XYZ file of C-alpha atoms in Angstrom:
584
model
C -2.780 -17.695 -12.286
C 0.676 -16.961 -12.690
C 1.428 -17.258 -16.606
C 5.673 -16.553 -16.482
C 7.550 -15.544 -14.173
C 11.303 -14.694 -14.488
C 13.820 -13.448 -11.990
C 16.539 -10.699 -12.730
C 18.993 -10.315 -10.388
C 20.096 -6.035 -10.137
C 23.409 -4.867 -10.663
C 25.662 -3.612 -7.782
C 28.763 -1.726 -6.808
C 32.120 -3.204 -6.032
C 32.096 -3.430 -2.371
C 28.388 -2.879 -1.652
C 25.811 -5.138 0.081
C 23.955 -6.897 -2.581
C 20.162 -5.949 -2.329
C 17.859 -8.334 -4.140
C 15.824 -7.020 -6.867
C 13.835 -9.666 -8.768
C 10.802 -8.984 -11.550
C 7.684 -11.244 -11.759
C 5.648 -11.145 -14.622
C 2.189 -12.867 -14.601
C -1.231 -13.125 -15.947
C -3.971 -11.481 -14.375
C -6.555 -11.678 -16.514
C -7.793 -11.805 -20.376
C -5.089 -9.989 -22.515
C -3.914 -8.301 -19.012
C -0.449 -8.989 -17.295
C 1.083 -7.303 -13.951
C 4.946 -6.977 -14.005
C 6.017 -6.652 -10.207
C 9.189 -5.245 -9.054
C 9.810 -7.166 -5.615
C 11.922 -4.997 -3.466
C 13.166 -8.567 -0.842
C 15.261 -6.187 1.303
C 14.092 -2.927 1.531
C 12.875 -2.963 5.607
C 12.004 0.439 5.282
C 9.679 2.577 3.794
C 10.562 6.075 3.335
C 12.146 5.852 6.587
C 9.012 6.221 8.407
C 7.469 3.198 7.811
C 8.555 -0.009 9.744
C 8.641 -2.983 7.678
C 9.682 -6.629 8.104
C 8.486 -7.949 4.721
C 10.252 -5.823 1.729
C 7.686 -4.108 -0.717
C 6.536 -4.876 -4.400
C 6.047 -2.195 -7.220
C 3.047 -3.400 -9.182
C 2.518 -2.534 -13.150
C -0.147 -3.523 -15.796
C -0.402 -4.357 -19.135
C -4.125 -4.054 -20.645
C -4.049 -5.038 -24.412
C -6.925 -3.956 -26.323
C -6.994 -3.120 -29.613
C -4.760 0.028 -28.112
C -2.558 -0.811 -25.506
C -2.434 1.070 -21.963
C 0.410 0.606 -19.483
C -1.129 1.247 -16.073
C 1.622 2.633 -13.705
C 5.899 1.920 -13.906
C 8.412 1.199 -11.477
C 11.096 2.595 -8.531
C 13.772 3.764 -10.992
C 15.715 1.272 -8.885
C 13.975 -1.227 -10.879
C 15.500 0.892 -14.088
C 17.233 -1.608 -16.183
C 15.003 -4.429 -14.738
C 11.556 -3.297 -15.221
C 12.396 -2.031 -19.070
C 14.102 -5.169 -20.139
C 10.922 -6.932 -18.530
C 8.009 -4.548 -20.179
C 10.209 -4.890 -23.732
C 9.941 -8.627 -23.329
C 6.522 -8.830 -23.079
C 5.855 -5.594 -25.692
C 7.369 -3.259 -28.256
C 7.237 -0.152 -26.475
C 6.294 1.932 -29.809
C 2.940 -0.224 -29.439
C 1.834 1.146 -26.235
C -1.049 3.897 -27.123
C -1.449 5.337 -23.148
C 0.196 5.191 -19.881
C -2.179 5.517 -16.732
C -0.852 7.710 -14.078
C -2.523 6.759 -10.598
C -0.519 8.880 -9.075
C 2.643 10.968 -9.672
C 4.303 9.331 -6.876
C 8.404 8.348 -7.384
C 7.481 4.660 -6.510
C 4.975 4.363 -9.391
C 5.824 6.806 -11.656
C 9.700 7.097 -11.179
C 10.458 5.087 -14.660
C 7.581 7.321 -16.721
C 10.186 9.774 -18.552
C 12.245 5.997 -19.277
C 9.357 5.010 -20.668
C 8.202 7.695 -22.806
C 11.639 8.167 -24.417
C 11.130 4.456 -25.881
C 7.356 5.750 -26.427
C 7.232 9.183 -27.354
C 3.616 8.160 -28.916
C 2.063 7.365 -25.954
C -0.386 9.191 -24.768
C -0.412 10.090 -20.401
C -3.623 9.662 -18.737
C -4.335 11.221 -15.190
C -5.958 13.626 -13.246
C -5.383 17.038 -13.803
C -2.918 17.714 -10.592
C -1.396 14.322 -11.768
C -0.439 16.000 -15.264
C 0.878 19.039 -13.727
C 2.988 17.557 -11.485
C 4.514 15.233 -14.237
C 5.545 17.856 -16.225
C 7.765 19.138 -13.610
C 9.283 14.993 -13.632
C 9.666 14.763 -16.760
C 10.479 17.762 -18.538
C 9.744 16.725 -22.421
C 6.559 17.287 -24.282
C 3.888 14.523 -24.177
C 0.342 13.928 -25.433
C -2.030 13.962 -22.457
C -5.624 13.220 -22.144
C -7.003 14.740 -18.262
C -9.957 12.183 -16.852
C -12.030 12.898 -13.719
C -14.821 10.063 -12.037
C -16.947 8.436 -14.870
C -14.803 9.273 -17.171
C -14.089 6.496 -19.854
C -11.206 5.147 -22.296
C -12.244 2.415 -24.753
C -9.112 0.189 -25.625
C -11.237 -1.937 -27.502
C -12.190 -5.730 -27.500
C -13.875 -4.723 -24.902
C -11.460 -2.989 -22.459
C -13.374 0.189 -21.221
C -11.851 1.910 -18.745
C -13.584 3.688 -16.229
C -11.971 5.982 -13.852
C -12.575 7.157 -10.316
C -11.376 9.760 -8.462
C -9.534 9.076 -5.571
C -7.888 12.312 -3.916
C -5.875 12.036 -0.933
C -5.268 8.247 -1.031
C -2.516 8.821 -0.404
C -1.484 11.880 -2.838
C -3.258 14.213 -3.914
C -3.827 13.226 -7.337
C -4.773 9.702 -7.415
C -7.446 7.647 -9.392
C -8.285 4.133 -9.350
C -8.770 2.252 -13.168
C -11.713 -0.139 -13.254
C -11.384 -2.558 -16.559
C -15.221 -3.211 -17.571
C -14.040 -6.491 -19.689
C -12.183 -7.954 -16.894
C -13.593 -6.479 -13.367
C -10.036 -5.785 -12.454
C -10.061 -2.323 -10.306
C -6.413 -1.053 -10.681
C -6.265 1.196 -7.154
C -2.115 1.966 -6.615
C -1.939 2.658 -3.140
C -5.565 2.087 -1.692
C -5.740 -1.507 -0.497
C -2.233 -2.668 -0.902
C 0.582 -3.429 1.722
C 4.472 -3.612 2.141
C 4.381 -7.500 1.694
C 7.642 -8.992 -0.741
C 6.552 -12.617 -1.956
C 6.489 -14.870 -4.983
C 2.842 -14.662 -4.370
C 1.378 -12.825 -6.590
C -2.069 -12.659 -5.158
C -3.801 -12.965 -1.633
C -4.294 -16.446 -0.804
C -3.009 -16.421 2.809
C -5.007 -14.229 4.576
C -3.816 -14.418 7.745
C -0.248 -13.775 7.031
C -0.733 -10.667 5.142
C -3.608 -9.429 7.782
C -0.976 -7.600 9.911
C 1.130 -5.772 6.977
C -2.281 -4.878 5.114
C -3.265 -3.157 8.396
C -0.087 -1.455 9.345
C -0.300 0.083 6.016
C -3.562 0.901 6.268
C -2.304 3.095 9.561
C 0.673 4.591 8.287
C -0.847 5.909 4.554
C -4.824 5.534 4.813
C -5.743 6.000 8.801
C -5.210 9.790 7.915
C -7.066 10.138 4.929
C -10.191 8.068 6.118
C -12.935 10.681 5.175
C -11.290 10.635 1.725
C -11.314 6.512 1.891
C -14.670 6.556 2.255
C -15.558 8.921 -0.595
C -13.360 6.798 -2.688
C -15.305 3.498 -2.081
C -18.658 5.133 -2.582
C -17.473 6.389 -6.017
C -16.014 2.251 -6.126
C -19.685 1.328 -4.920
C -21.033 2.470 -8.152
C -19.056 0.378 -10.580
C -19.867 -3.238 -11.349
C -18.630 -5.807 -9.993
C -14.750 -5.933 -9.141
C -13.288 -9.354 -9.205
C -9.669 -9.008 -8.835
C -7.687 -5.436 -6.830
C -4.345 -4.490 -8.922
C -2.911 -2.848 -6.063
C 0.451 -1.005 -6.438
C 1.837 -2.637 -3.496
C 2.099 -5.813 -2.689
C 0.015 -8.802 -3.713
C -2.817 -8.438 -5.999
C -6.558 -9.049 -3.999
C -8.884 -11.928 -5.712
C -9.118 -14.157 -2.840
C -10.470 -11.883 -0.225
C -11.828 -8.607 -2.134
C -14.805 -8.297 -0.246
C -13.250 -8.777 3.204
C -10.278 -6.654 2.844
C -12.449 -3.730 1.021
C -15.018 -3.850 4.332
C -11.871 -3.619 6.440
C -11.455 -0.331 4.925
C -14.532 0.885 5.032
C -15.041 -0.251 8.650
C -11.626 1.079 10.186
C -12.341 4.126 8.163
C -15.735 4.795 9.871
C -14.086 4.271 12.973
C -11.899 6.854 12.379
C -14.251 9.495 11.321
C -16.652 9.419 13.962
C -14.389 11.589 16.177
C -15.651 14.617 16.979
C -12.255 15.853 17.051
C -10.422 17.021 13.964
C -6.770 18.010 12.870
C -6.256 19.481 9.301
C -2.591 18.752 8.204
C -1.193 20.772 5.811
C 1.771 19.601 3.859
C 3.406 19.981 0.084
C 2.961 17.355 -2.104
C 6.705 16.779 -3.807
C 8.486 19.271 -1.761
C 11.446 18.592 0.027
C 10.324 15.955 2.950
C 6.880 17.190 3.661
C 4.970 14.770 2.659
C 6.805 12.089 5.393
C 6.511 14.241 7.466
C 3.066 15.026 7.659
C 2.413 11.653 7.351
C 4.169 10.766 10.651
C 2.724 13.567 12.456
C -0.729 12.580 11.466
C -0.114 8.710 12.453
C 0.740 9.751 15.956
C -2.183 11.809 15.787
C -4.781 9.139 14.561
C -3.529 7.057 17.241
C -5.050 9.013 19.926
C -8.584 8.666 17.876
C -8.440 11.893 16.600
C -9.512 12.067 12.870
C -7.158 13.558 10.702
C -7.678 15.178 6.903
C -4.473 15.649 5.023
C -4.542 18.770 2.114
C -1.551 19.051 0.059
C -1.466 23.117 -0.526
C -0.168 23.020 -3.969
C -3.112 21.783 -5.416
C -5.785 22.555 -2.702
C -8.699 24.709 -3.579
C -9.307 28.226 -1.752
C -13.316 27.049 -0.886
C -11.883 23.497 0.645
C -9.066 25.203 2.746
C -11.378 27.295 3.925
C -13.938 24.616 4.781
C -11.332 22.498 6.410
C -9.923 24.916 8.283
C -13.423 25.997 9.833
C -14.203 22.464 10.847
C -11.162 21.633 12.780
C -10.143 22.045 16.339
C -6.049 21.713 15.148
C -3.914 22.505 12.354
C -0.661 21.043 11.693
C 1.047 23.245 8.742
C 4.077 22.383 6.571
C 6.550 24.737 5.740
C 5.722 25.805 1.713
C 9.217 27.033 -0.735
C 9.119 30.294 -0.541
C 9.579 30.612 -4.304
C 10.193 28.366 -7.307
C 7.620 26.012 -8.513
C 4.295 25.429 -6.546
C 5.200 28.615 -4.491
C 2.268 30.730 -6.188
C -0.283 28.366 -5.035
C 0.932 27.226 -1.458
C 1.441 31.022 -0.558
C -1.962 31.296 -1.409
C -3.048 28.445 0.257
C -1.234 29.780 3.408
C -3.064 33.054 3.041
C -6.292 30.828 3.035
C -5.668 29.555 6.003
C -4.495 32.630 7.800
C -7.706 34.068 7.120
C -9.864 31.265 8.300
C -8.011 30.516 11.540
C -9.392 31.563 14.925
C -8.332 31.980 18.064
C -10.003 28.640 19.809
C -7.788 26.700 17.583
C -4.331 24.820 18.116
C -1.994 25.638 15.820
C 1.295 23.567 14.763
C 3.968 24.212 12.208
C 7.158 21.845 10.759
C 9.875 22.500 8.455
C 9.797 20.462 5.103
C 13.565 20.389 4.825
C 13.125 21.139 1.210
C 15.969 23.785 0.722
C 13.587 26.350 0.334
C 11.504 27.008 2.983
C 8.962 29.938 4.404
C 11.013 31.414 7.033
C 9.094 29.232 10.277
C 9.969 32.102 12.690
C 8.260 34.496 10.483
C 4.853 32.334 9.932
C 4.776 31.521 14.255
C 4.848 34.817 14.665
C 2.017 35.524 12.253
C 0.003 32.942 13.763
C 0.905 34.440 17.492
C -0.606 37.722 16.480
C -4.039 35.690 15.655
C -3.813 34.244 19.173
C -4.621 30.300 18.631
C -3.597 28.303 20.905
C 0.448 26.598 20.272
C -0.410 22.686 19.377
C 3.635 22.029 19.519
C 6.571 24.117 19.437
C 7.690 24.405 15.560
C 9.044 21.202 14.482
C 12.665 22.623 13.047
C 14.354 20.030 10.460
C 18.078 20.869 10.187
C 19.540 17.712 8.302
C 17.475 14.732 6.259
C 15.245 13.186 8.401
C 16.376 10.007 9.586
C 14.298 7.138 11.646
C 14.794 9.591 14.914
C 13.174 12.454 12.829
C 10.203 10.363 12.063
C 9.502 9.180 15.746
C 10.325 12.914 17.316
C 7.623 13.724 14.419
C 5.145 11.154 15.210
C 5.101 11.478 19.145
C 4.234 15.250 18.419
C 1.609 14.065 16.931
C 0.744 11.728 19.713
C 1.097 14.644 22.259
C -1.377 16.846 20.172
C -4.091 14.400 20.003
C -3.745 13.052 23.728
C -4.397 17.390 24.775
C -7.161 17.724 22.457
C -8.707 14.273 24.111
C -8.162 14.860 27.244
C -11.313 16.274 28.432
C -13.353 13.721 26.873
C -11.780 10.925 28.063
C -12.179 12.568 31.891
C -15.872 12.843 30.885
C -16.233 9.281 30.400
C -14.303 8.111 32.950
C -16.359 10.311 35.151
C -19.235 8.236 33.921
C -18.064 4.790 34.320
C -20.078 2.877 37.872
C -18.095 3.368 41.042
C -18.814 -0.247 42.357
C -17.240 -1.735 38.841
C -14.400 0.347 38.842
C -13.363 -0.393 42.274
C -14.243 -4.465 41.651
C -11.631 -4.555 38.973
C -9.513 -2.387 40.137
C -8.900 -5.432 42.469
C -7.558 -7.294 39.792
C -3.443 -7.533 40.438
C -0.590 -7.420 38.391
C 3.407 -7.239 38.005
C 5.497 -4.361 36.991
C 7.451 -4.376 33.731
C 9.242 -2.095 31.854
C 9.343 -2.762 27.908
C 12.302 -1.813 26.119
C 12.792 -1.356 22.208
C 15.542 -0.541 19.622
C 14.594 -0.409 15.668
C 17.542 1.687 14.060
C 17.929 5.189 15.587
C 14.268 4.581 17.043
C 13.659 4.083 20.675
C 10.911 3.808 23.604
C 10.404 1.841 26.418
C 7.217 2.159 28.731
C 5.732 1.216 32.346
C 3.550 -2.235 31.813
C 1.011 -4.062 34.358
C -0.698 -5.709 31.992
C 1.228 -8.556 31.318
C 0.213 -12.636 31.002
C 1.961 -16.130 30.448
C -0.157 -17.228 27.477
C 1.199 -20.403 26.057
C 3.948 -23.112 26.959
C 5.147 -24.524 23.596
C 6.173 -21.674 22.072
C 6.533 -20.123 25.530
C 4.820 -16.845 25.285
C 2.727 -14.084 26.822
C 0.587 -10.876 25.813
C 0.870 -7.529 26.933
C -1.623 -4.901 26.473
C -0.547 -1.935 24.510
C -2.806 1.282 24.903
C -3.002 2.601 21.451
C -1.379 5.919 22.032
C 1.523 4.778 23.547
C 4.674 5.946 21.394
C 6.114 2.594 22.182
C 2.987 0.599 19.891
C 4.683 1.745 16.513
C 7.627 -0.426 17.439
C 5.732 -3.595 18.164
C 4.352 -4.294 15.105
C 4.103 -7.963 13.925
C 8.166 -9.156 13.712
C 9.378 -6.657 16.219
C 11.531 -7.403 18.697
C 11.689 -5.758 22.485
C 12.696 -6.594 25.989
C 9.773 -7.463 28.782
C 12.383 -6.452 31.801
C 10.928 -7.310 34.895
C 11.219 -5.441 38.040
C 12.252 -6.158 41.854
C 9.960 -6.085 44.732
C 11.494 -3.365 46.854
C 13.948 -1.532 44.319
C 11.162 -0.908 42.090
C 10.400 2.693 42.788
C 12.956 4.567 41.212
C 12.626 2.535 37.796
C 8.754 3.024 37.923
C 8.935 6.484 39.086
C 11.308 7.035 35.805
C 9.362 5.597 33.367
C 5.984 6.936 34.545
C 7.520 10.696 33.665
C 5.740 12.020 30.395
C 8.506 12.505 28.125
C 8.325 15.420 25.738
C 8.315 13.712 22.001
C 11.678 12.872 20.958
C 12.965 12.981 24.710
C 15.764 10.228 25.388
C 13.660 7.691 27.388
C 17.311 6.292 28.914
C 18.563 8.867 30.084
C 20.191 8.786 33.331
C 19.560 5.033 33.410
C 21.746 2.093 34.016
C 20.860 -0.064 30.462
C 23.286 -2.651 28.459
C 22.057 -3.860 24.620
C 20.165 -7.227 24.894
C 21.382 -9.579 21.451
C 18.311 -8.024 19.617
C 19.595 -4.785 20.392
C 16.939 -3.479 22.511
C 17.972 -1.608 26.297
C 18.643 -3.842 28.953
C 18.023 -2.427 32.172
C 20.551 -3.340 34.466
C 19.016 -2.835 37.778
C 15.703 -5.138 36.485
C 15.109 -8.413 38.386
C 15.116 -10.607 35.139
C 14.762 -9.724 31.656
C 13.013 -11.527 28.489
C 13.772 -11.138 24.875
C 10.856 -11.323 23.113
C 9.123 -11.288 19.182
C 5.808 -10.015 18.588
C 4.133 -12.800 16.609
C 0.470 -11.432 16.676
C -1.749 -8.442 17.796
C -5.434 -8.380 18.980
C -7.471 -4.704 18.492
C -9.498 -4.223 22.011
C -11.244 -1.042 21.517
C -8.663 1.441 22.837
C -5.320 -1.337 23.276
C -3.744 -3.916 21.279
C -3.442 -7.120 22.840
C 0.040 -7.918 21.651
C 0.807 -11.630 21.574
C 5.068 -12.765 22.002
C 7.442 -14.940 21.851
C 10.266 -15.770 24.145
C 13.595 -16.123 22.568
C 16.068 -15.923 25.601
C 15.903 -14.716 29.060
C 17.782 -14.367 32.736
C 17.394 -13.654 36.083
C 19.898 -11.692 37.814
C 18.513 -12.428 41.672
C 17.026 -16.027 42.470
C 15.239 -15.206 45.734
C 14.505 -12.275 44.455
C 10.277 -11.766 43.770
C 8.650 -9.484 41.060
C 6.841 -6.063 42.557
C 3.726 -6.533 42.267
C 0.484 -3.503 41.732
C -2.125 -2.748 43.368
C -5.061 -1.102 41.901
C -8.365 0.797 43.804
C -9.736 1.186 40.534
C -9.970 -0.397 37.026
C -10.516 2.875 35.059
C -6.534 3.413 35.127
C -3.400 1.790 35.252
């Protein structure tokens, strides 16, 4: 239960847009207490990452007879988080500080902290060490810990640690807490959820931000998720989840953890496997790679993410052999990490073959491999181009991340495409034409979040409910248009015209290249949520997704109606035909 809680309001500019920035500190469990930085406002998560709910940085205090401070804060949270962690402890008593991972997010206020603890002692993995001494830039006592791994605080407090690569750096390991059964896991089994809650109790109202996240940072690293929980399956029991985002699980450990495991095991059955290659704190590679890989995950093609600074030569060349498509990051051409991602690059050039698909991106990190040079090396091994080279020429903004997710899309959806043929092929000619007889409107959806944009052709479409009035559309998975209906999202249902439908539909049924402006050329106003009107549509609807349904290979997406218009009263909708019900 919640033991104290106290709100700080942050300090802002003259002339600025007040952000709120409050710290909750509370009692988890004997002699442990989380201090959580709730980010209200932030709608955004590293730019790639649609939010509607803020985010939380979680940190622990575990007092033994020593003292171990498990994770820090956003340095955002500078002035907050320290006044909050001196009020509940002299900093010169804190004996070790748990890295999870070196991420800015969680470890962003470690060099703060260690200047009011020189003393301490830093305990992570061994990548998780190196990279901190390029953060941090002082001496510091270190002690390097692997799976099984202990550290008595005494009084009980053993701490156990697991390795936890890949989830979603490179570096991470979970902290299990034998005294309490608290499982500390930073990023694994958390979400971008702001709320005075400190823990899970409403399950269905975090459902859809614990699975969004689950997409975005975990979807690509699912082999590694599941080596993670086995490692977890060997521990005792774990009562409580001190997750570095978002509330803390207690309620519903055991059905969020299966969620995991069972979305995860979905995800690696494919047969079909892209290696993306990317540098862990370099420039923006990290984001994205992790866009690119979302859009490719959303076709149901697995995905395993190595970061090439700290990747080992027998791995890459493991990976490499195994997959059907890489996706490479541009690595600095000098500086630090340059030794080992050059070598990791000559790994890979070595294991490559000429059956594979072969992508490469710019990290935008100020330093990067010429990507002219490396295409051309690739060209003279004669794999196949997954995408032309993804150039980066300014920071990546919301339009970056989309252009960089729908290449992803567009790989996966080629490397699919002769499967799903093959089971079409397969499906019984007497069913297929029986529901193809099932009829339907035409739509076109419409939506607008920040510089991101898509609109698609929709059939699928259904009056649901009366009070709210509301309907569902089906949303096929792949669709670049899904990642901007999430739960909260906004969009336009605009509905077309029996007899002037044709040139609309014949528009919007064009395959767009990724990043391709889906408007041009059309006739569109802004509707009051910002999304494209189209101006030669029959009637429009403005609309807020409320929930979403997973049906194998769509998302039943369930809205509400906030305003609407026709523009023709004897006009009728145009309606579709189908001969079969193994397409659209």
């Amino acid at each position: 239960m919640v033991a104290k809680a106290q709100a700080l309001t942050g300090q802002f500019a003259p002339g600025t847009q007040p952000k709120r920035l409050t710290i909750q500190v509370a009692g988890v469990a004997a002699d442990t207490t989380t201090i959580r930085s709730l980010d209200w406002d932030r709608d955004r998560f590293d730019i790639e990452f649609g939010l509607q709910n803020g985010t939380t940085y979680n940190s622990y205090l575990i007092r033994g007879e020593k003292v171990a401070l498990v994770d820090t804060s956003h340095e955002k949270f500078r002035q907050l988080y320290l006044d909050a962690l001196r009020g509940q402890i002299d900093p010169a008593q804190i004996d070790y500080i748990v890295i999870s991972h070196t991420e800015p997010d969680h470890s962003g206020l470690v060099k703060d902290v260690l200047a009011l603890a020189p003393q301490a002692t830093v305990v992570g993995a061994k990548v998780a060490i190196a990279f901190l001494e390029d953060l941090v830039h002082r001496p510091f006592e270190r002690i390097l810990v692997k799976s099984g791994d202990t550290l008595d605080l005494g009084n009980g407090h053993l701490l156990e640690f697991v390795s936890a690569p890949n989830l979603h750096w490179p570096d991470t390991i979970f902290t299990y807490d034998h005294q309490t059964q608290v499982l500390y896991t930073c990023d694994a089994f958390g979400m971008h959820f702001c709320s005075d809650a400190a823990y899970d109790e409403d399950l269905e109202v975090i459902s859809p931000d614990y699975r969004f996240y689950y997409e975005c940072l975990m979807a690509p690293n699912a082999r590694s998720v599941l080596s993670a929980m086995k490692r977890m399956d060997a521990l005792p029991a774990v009562t409580t989840i001190g997750t570095g985002h978002g509330p803390l699980l207690r309620h519903n450990v055991e059905e969020l953890t299966e969620r995991y495991r069972r979305w995860s095991q979905e995800k690696s059955k494919s047969e079909t496997l892209v290696a993306v290659f990317y540098v862990s704190d370099y420039g923006y590679s990290d984001r994205i790679s992790q866009a690119i890989a979302r859009g490719i995950t959303k076709t149901g093609v697995a995905v395993e993410m190595m970061d090439m600074r700290s990747a080992d030569p027998q791995e890459v060349n493991e990976l490499v052999g195994r997959a059907t498509g890489l996706a490479i990051g541009m690595p600095p051409s000098s500086g630090v990490g340059s030794k080992e991602t050059q070598a990791t690059l000559g790994t890979i050039l070595a294991a490559v073959n000429a059956k594979q698909t072969v992508g490469l991106f710019e990290s935008y990190g100020g330093d990067d491999e010429p990507i002219d040079t490396l295409a051309t090396r690739f060209e003279d091994l004669a794999p196949v181009p997954a995408f032309a080279p993804l150039r980066i020429k300014d920071t990546p903004t919301e339009a970056t991340y989309q252009l960089c997710e729908e290449t992803g899309t567009d790989l996966g959806q080629t490397l699919t495409q002769a499967g799903k043929l093959k089971k079409l092929k397969a499906l019984d000619a007497d069913l297929e034409k029986a529901l193809g007889r099932i009829s339907s409107g035409l739509y076109i959806i419409t939506a607008q979040k920040g510089e991101a944009s898509s609109a698609m052709l929709a059939s699928w479409v259904n009056q649901a409910s009366f009070q709210p009035l509301g309907f569902t559309v089906a949303v096929a998975k792949d669709r670049a248009i899904e990642s901007l209906m999430q739960v909260g999202d906004e969009f336009v249902l605009n509905i077309l015209e029996e007899g002037k439908h044709l040139p609309l539909m014949k528009h919007f049924l064009k395959r767009f290249p990724p990043g391709a402006d889906r408007f041009a050329g059309v006739r569109t106003r802004p509707a009051t949520n910002g999304s494209p009107l189209l101006a030669d549509a029959l009637a429009y609807l403005e609309c807020q997704v409320v929930s979403r349904m997973e049906v194998s290979d769509h998302w039943v997406v369930y809205c509400t109606v906030k305003d609407g218009k026709v523009s023709d009263p004897e006009g009728i909708t145009a309606v579709h035909h189908r001969k079969v019900g193994n397409y659209y």
